[in-house]
Amino acid sequence: MTLQRSPLIVAASCVLLSGACSAPHDTPVASSSVLLAGPDGRGLQSVPRPELDAMGSTVQQRVSAAYGALATTIADRTAAPERLATAYGEVGHLLMALRELETAEPYYLNAQTLAPSDRRWPHLLGHLYRTRGPLDKAVASFERARQLAPDDVATLVRLGEAYLASARTDEAASHFDRAIALNPRSAAAWFGVGRVSLERGDDRAAVKAFEEALARDEAATAIHYPLALAYRRLGDTTRAETHLARRGDVEPRPDDPLMAQVEGRIETALTLDFRGGEALAGGNWGAAATYFERALALTPDNPSLRHRLGTALFRMGDLRGAEEQFEQVVRAAPASRESHYNLAMIKAGSGRMEPAIAQLSTALEHEPGYSRARVAVARLLAVTGRPADALVQYAAALKMEPLHPDATLGYAMTLALVDRYAESRDRLTDGIRTFPDRPAFKRALARLMAAAPDEKVRNGRQALMMAEALLERRQSSAGDGLAVGETYAMALAESGQHAAAAAVQRDVCAAAQQGGGADADLGQRLADNLSRYERGLPSRRPWTPQELPF
Amino acid sequence: MVTALLSVAFLYAGCAAERPGVTSPPGGAERGNTTPVIDSSRSDEGQQSDWFTDRANEVGLHFVHFNGMSGEFYFPEIMPPGVGLLDYDNDGDLDAFLVQGEMMGSGKPLSDAMFKPVGPLPLKSRLYRNDLEVRADGTRTLRFTDVTDQSGIDGRGHGMGIATGDIDNDGWVDLLLTYLGRNRLYRNNRDGTFTEVSASSGIDAPGWGISASFVDYDRDGWLDLYVGNYVRYEFASDRKCTVLSDRRSYCGPEHYDRQTDRLYRNRGDGTFADVTATAFIASEAFGPALGVATADFNNDGWMDAYVANDGRANLLWLNQRNGTFKSPGLLSGAAVNEQGKPEASMGVDAGDFDNDGDEDLVMTHLPNEGHNLYLNDGSGIFNDRSMASHLHSHSMGNTGWGAAWVDVDNDGWLDIVAVHGALHPKPGRPDDPFPFDERNRIFRNTGDGRLADVTEEAGAAFQVLEAGRGAAFGDIDNDGDIDVLIGNLNGPVRLLVNNIGNRAHWIGLRLVGSGGRDMLGARVEIRRRDGRSLWRRVHSDGSYASANDPRVLIGLGQSTTPPVVRVRWPSGELEEWSDVKLDQWTTLKQATGQRR
């Protein structure tokens, strides 16, 4: 059956394609509403011709070739059903890889009709329906796949997930259990057992299963959230919060070669970009960079791809490579604010402050509302001796985003750099109330009360109490530990305990040297304060501009 | 099944076409000419087999939304419109406010539009007065009159949504209209007209507002305002996005900077103070917000707020009773789904799904996510029961927007009506200029913790495929059941009149303060003689970009025994009435009941 193109389509498509009306083009690729009928007598459904004219040329060629091969196979009345099924399935694979699920469905259905004993088709149909619904079809498809391959762990896990999503927890549990019996190392199957237990309200069983899953796949950060919920329901909020803090997006997945083959079926810049993005989200920087490089080989002029390659390289620690990519991006796309920002961070990190400020200014010229760049430029202005200008930038950021934590903290800390200590104290006090989860506000206030030159602001006793509280709740990171230690030393010194302050400061200096975290400025500041404490003097410098937040 | 899409009659106008699903008024009537009327009465119950009937066209709601699309895929063109139900003239029936758009893109002429605008130019959001006539025998005539021009409301611009509340305690409802740009606040002049007070009131910060809520969060007797903001957007910096096959589509919010929501405290003198910077104890970042629902989620007597964010963790703001809100973060169980994933939450509503006296949450999502039901344990801690309730499986494959807890059949259990419409052009339909249509759905509460998809039983109005967005819920014909006003993107408004609810018994309540203001946030407990209670809340917020009937309608099933009505006012005071009559609307005024 062939549907005629209606005049409306011309009217609409002329706008879509060129912005002006033109004569309708009637090339074969444009007639995408064509339905391709299967051979008579085999119970097949007509399949729509894929929307080739909307696809990129590489994809278009691949899909067009597969579609052409299918048409040829259909025309060959001697073609065996399995061969015809494979031809349908090949188009389905390509469409599935492109996430064109609605269009892929009839191709897979026909393949399944033609080759009912081939487990590929129900397995992939199961994935298709699990993604877009309806779930009862996902269950039916995975059940069919399981009947054809009863010991396939991936099928069992996916079937269990489909049952679970359909509120059929008993069936879900039995399939996850079977998967574990076949492969006790399957984190995905243990994860499924945990989810079933959580759904049933059996929180102890859920905790056990999630812990088992984590033990098998530590990188599967998605396990932490439901595990945290199970601990919460058991009343163990400490463990719950610990797992919440480790929560991520990486799910435990069963080895699923069929699906992997489909996902790798088409390599275009877009599909590679998509996979690179997944790798980035999963923290797999090297794989992400490889995907982006391969994508750029196909479309070298794509600034978005190049930016993402730069980001992956930056994450890998290849700053030179990253800078090169970002430079290319801003040359090709001068309004790419994120690349300007990243370049500025790289330049500032290597001491090139003025070029970094210029880079951020360019980003802000293109987008004045880019608050991240405004906060960064404010910090750099303060670092380069222009705190008054920094305050203007912080204020502008806060006007746009009143609850921007870094702008709030930066503004408060910069006030002290221009000798407005009381205002700084008040702002920090507000910040502690507004951002209770950010210890940087408490740390800054403790330091201000310990080391502000304004005696009306100083309060050694309170500074010491705050510093001790911070010590108790100290984060594990070395940088944070250093900052808290230095704060504690300041508070001790202001309280008259100079010897103790000096001892703490010496520990801080040693830790900084051991950790390699002491740049020249930090090292000098630590040494200056140590010298003061050893001479029985308190610090009178709460922080340096370098300590303002990014 | 005859869908609106198939019944379309296309016309040409250069490169523009009429919208799918748009038909002319019957008899060729145009707006401003004869206004058709229909009878909607209990006497024709027996003839109504459909649960709902679309009567927008018949009653004079000849409104077609224009989204200004030109093929450029500008992000904002896919988001509106909201709709509103409000009694602006205090005549006892609900009037309708319909949000309109305009041409998208800087300086783009109307001739670039893919679809011709329908209606007089310039396009404006429109206010329709309900001229409901109820006769002594109970029969009634529903009829709407377009009163936009005399109302003083200048609804031009990229309209997004509407929120309603009486900001000056004069007993007359005022309007907030959200925009891509500055929001607008209109004060009701009590004579059928409004005065814009956006700038003078101090609520006109620039941005992209979608949903908003009037709420007295500090219990000072004045309605404050929470505005949910989406992303920072300018046409000049619109991003271009494609799907994996390289086909153009709309970018998601992750391509833009999130925008901070705003909380405005009503000073009681016609002005508001922006207290955003000081009122929130933040552990998470704001936005991008699409849905807002305010309620007392932890049963401490103070109003909290729940904000549905698009693709980011949702925010539950718990009132600290000192002018600030604190988010419990992920531990609340209501920020992300059961698997820890943030979802593309669009519409949201709070209501007592399981009749246990606390506010549960429903929110609508993308097709691969399914909608969510978060069950409250009474303390503001939630458990995701989307799968167990079957809401997840029933809603997979749908793109949800407006939604609400409504007792469609007045059986005493809150059901869900969800409005759907695609966000991305549907693949496989290259010849369709507007492939965004989906089917709206009804999920019936079966009273055992589950929801049944009863869409197929709901009649022809729920077989139509359109690009639904906003939805407002209320008893538009005052006949004792909840009707639905639906705003369709780039399509005609629908008024789904409920045919079945009032076959069961009900109580209808308007809860007002001493000045006549609808007491948003008041909670009603219906104490039935069998010992079981139902709880409902006075609210006009929730759903998506829309304003609902602030009155409370409680279904009682077949019970004919008048229950005791207990009201907890936003101030915390408790009053009781034992003489409220069944099957009629009653106004309860604060301080006129028995103090508890």
PDB file of C-alpha atoms in Angstrom, chain A residues 216-337:
ATOM      1  CA  ARG A 216      30.193  -7.884  43.131  1.00  0.00           C
ATOM      2  CA  ASP A 217      30.224  -4.562  41.341  1.00  0.00           C
ATOM      3  CA  GLU A 218      31.551  -1.638  43.360  1.00  0.00           C
ATOM      4  CA  ALA A 219      31.363   0.627  40.336  1.00  0.00           C
ATOM      5  CA  ALA A 220      27.584   0.199  40.149  1.00  0.00           C
ATOM      6  CA  THR A 221      26.832   3.381  42.034  1.00  0.00           C
ATOM      7  CA  ALA A 222      23.102   3.146  41.340  1.00  0.00           C
ATOM      8  CA  ILE A 223      22.870   0.487  44.055  1.00  0.00           C
ATOM      9  CA  HIS A 224      23.555   3.018  46.788  1.00  0.00           C
ATOM     10  CA  TYR A 225      20.242   4.875  46.634  1.00  0.00           C
ATOM     11  CA  PRO A 226      17.855   1.935  47.186  1.00  0.00           C
ATOM     12  CA  LEU A 227      20.296   0.597  49.747  1.00  0.00           C
ATOM     13  CA  ALA A 228      20.124   3.932  51.546  1.00  0.00           C
ATOM     14  CA  LEU A 229      16.326   3.781  51.505  1.00  0.00           C
ATOM     15  CA  ALA A 230      16.392   0.298  53.012  1.00  0.00           C
ATOM     16  CA  TYR A 231      18.702   1.495  55.788  1.00  0.00           C
ATOM     17  CA  ARG A 232      16.478   4.531  56.328  1.00  0.00           C
ATOM     18  CA  ARG A 233      13.446   2.316  56.781  1.00  0.00           C
ATOM     19  CA  LEU A 234      15.405   0.229  59.260  1.00  0.00           C
ATOM     20  CA  GLY A 235      16.130   3.407  61.195  1.00  0.00           C
ATOM     21  CA  ASP A 236      19.848   3.443  60.419  1.00  0.00           C
ATOM     22  CA  THR A 237      20.133   6.992  59.104  1.00  0.00           C
ATOM     23  CA  THR A 238      23.900   7.073  59.441  1.00  0.00           C
ATOM     24  CA  ARG A 239      24.364   4.240  56.977  1.00  0.00           C
ATOM     25  CA  ALA A 240      21.579   5.677  54.848  1.00  0.00           C
ATOM     26  CA  GLU A 241      23.367   9.003  54.545  1.00  0.00           C
ATOM     27  CA  THR A 242      26.668   7.308  53.817  1.00  0.00           C
ATOM     28  CA  HIS A 243      25.166   5.481  50.878  1.00  0.00           C
ATOM     29  CA  LEU A 244      23.273   8.533  49.671  1.00  0.00           C
ATOM     30  CA  ALA A 245      26.565  10.363  49.458  1.00  0.00           C
ATOM     31  CA  ARG A 246      27.950   7.606  47.237  1.00  0.00           C
ATOM     32  CA  ARG A 247      24.916   7.423  45.000  1.00  0.00           C
ATOM     33  CA  GLY A 248      25.462   7.535  41.245  1.00  0.00           C
ATOM     34  CA  ASP A 249      24.007   6.594  37.886  1.00  0.00           C
ATOM     35  CA  VAL A 250      25.940   3.471  36.974  1.00  0.00           C
ATOM     36  CA  GLU A 251      23.607   0.488  37.096  1.00  0.00           C
ATOM     37  CA  PRO A 252      24.695  -3.103  37.460  1.00  0.00           C
ATOM     38  CA  ARG A 253      24.012  -4.664  34.095  1.00  0.00           C
ATOM     39  CA  PRO A 254      24.016  -8.274  33.054  1.00  0.00           C
ATOM     40  CA  ASP A 255      26.239  -9.267  30.158  1.00  0.00           C
ATOM     41  CA  ASP A 256      23.877  -8.939  27.249  1.00  0.00           C
ATOM     42  CA  PRO A 257      25.750  -9.650  24.001  1.00  0.00           C
ATOM     43  CA  LEU A 258      22.637  -9.384  21.861  1.00  0.00           C
ATOM     44  CA  MET A 259      21.878  -5.887  23.037  1.00  0.00           C
ATOM     45  CA  ALA A 260      25.533  -4.895  22.866  1.00  0.00           C
ATOM     46  CA  GLN A 261      25.651  -5.962  19.241  1.00  0.00           C
ATOM     47  CA  VAL A 262      22.638  -3.837  18.471  1.00  0.00           C
ATOM     48  CA  GLU A 263      24.007  -0.790  20.262  1.00  0.00           C
ATOM     49  CA  GLY A 264      27.247  -1.037  18.316  1.00  0.00           C
ATOM     50  CA  ARG A 265      25.476  -1.534  15.021  1.00  0.00           C
ATOM     51  CA  ILE A 266      25.782   2.021  13.832  1.00  0.00           C
ATOM     52  CA  GLU A 267      28.765   4.210  14.358  1.00  0.00           C
ATOM     53  CA  THR A 268      27.883   7.760  13.546  1.00  0.00           C
ATOM     54  CA  ALA A 269      29.102  10.860  15.250  1.00  0.00           C
ATOM     55  CA  LEU A 270      25.814  11.005  17.134  1.00  0.00           C
ATOM     56  CA  THR A 271      25.793   7.405  18.317  1.00  0.00           C
ATOM     57  CA  LEU A 272      29.440   7.618  19.309  1.00  0.00           C
ATOM     58  CA  ASP A 273      28.732  10.893  21.073  1.00  0.00           C
ATOM     59  CA  PHE A 274      25.865   9.216  22.904  1.00  0.00           C
ATOM     60  CA  ARG A 275      28.062   6.343  24.013  1.00  0.00           C
ATOM     61  CA  GLY A 276      30.837   8.731  24.966  1.00  0.00           C
ATOM     62  CA  GLY A 277      28.357  10.622  27.077  1.00  0.00           C
ATOM     63  CA  GLU A 278      27.384   7.412  28.835  1.00  0.00           C
ATOM     64  CA  ALA A 279      31.060   6.669  29.490  1.00  0.00           C
ATOM     65  CA  LEU A 280      31.558  10.174  30.873  1.00  0.00           C
ATOM     66  CA  ALA A 281      28.573   9.765  33.170  1.00  0.00           C
ATOM     67  CA  GLY A 282      30.005   6.475  34.360  1.00  0.00           C
ATOM     68  CA  GLY A 283      33.382   8.043  35.101  1.00  0.00           C
ATOM     69  CA  ASN A 284      35.133   6.086  32.369  1.00  0.00           C
ATOM     70  CA  TRP A 285      37.176   8.999  31.010  1.00  0.00           C
ATOM     71  CA  GLY A 286      39.458   7.010  28.717  1.00  0.00           C
ATOM     72  CA  ALA A 287      36.623   5.212  26.979  1.00  0.00           C
ATOM     73  CA  ALA A 288      34.753   8.492  26.673  1.00  0.00           C
ATOM     74  CA  ALA A 289      37.738  10.162  25.026  1.00  0.00           C
ATOM     75  CA  THR A 290      38.052   7.286  22.579  1.00  0.00           C
ATOM     76  CA  TYR A 291      34.385   7.507  21.593  1.00  0.00           C
ATOM     77  CA  PHE A 292      34.643  11.248  21.104  1.00  0.00           C
ATOM     78  CA  GLU A 293      37.827  10.928  19.051  1.00  0.00           C
ATOM     79  CA  ARG A 294      36.141   8.387  16.807  1.00  0.00           C
ATOM     80  CA  ALA A 295      33.130  10.640  16.486  1.00  0.00           C
ATOM     81  CA  LEU A 296      35.338  13.590  15.594  1.00  0.00           C
ATOM     82  CA  ALA A 297      37.023  11.541  12.927  1.00  0.00           C
ATOM     83  CA  LEU A 298      33.607  11.373  11.286  1.00  0.00           C
ATOM     84  CA  THR A 299      32.643  15.021  11.860  1.00  0.00           C
ATOM     85  CA  PRO A 300      35.774  17.027  12.651  1.00  0.00           C
ATOM     86  CA  ASP A 301      33.934  20.347  12.595  1.00  0.00           C
ATOM     87  CA  ASN A 302      31.580  19.519  15.446  1.00  0.00           C
ATOM     88  CA  PRO A 303      32.431  21.912  18.311  1.00  0.00           C
ATOM     89  CA  SER A 304      30.156  20.174  20.789  1.00  0.00           C
ATOM     90  CA  LEU A 305      31.956  16.880  20.276  1.00  0.00           C
ATOM     91  CA  ARG A 306      35.308  18.565  20.545  1.00  0.00           C
ATOM     92  CA  HIS A 307      34.288  20.211  23.782  1.00  0.00           C
ATOM     93  CA  ARG A 308      33.345  16.837  25.194  1.00  0.00           C
ATOM     94  CA  LEU A 309      36.650  15.377  24.071  1.00  0.00           C
ATOM     95  CA  GLY A 310      38.376  18.239  25.838  1.00  0.00           C
ATOM     96  CA  THR A 311      36.379  17.512  28.955  1.00  0.00           C
ATOM     97  CA  ALA A 312      37.317  13.828  28.881  1.00  0.00           C
ATOM     98  CA  LEU A 313      40.979  14.687  28.376  1.00  0.00           C
ATOM     99  CA  PHE A 314      40.827  17.173  31.223  1.00  0.00           C
ATOM    100  CA  ARG A 315      39.364  14.508  33.472  1.00  0.00           C
ATOM    101  CA  MET A 316      42.161  12.183  32.452  1.00  0.00           C
ATOM    102  CA  GLY A 317      44.681  14.811  33.492  1.00  0.00           C
ATOM    103  CA  ASP A 318      45.811  15.659  29.959  1.00  0.00           C
ATOM    104  CA  LEU A 319      45.590  19.426  30.414  1.00  0.00           C
ATOM    105  CA  ARG A 320      47.607  20.266  27.348  1.00  0.00           C
ATOM    106  CA  GLY A 321      45.426  18.067  25.166  1.00  0.00           C
ATOM    107  CA  ALA A 322      42.287  19.474  26.737  1.00  0.00           C
ATOM    108  CA  GLU A 323      43.404  23.063  26.215  1.00  0.00           C
ATOM    109  CA  GLU A 324      44.122  22.353  22.600  1.00  0.00           C
ATOM    110  CA  GLN A 325      40.622  20.976  22.070  1.00  0.00           C
ATOM    111  CA  PHE A 326      38.928  23.876  23.852  1.00  0.00           C
ATOM    112  CA  GLU A 327      40.987  26.384  21.853  1.00  0.00           C
ATOM    113  CA  GLN A 328      39.783  24.752  18.671  1.00  0.00           C
ATOM    114  CA  VAL A 329      36.223  24.958  19.894  1.00  0.00           C
ATOM    115  CA  VAL A 330      36.277  28.679  20.637  1.00  0.00           C
ATOM    116  CA  ARG A 331      37.928  29.378  17.316  1.00  0.00           C
ATOM    117  CA  ALA A 332      35.162  27.530  15.503  1.00  0.00           C
ATOM    118  CA  ALA A 333      32.332  28.570  17.820  1.00  0.00           C
ATOM    119  CA  PRO A 334      33.240  31.790  19.638  1.00  0.00           C
ATOM    120  CA  ALA A 335      30.031  31.714  21.686  1.00  0.00           C
ATOM    121  CA  SER A 336      30.820  28.372  23.293  1.00  0.00           C
ATOM    122  CA  ARG A 337      30.712  29.572  26.862  1.00  0.00           C
TER     123      ARG A 337
END
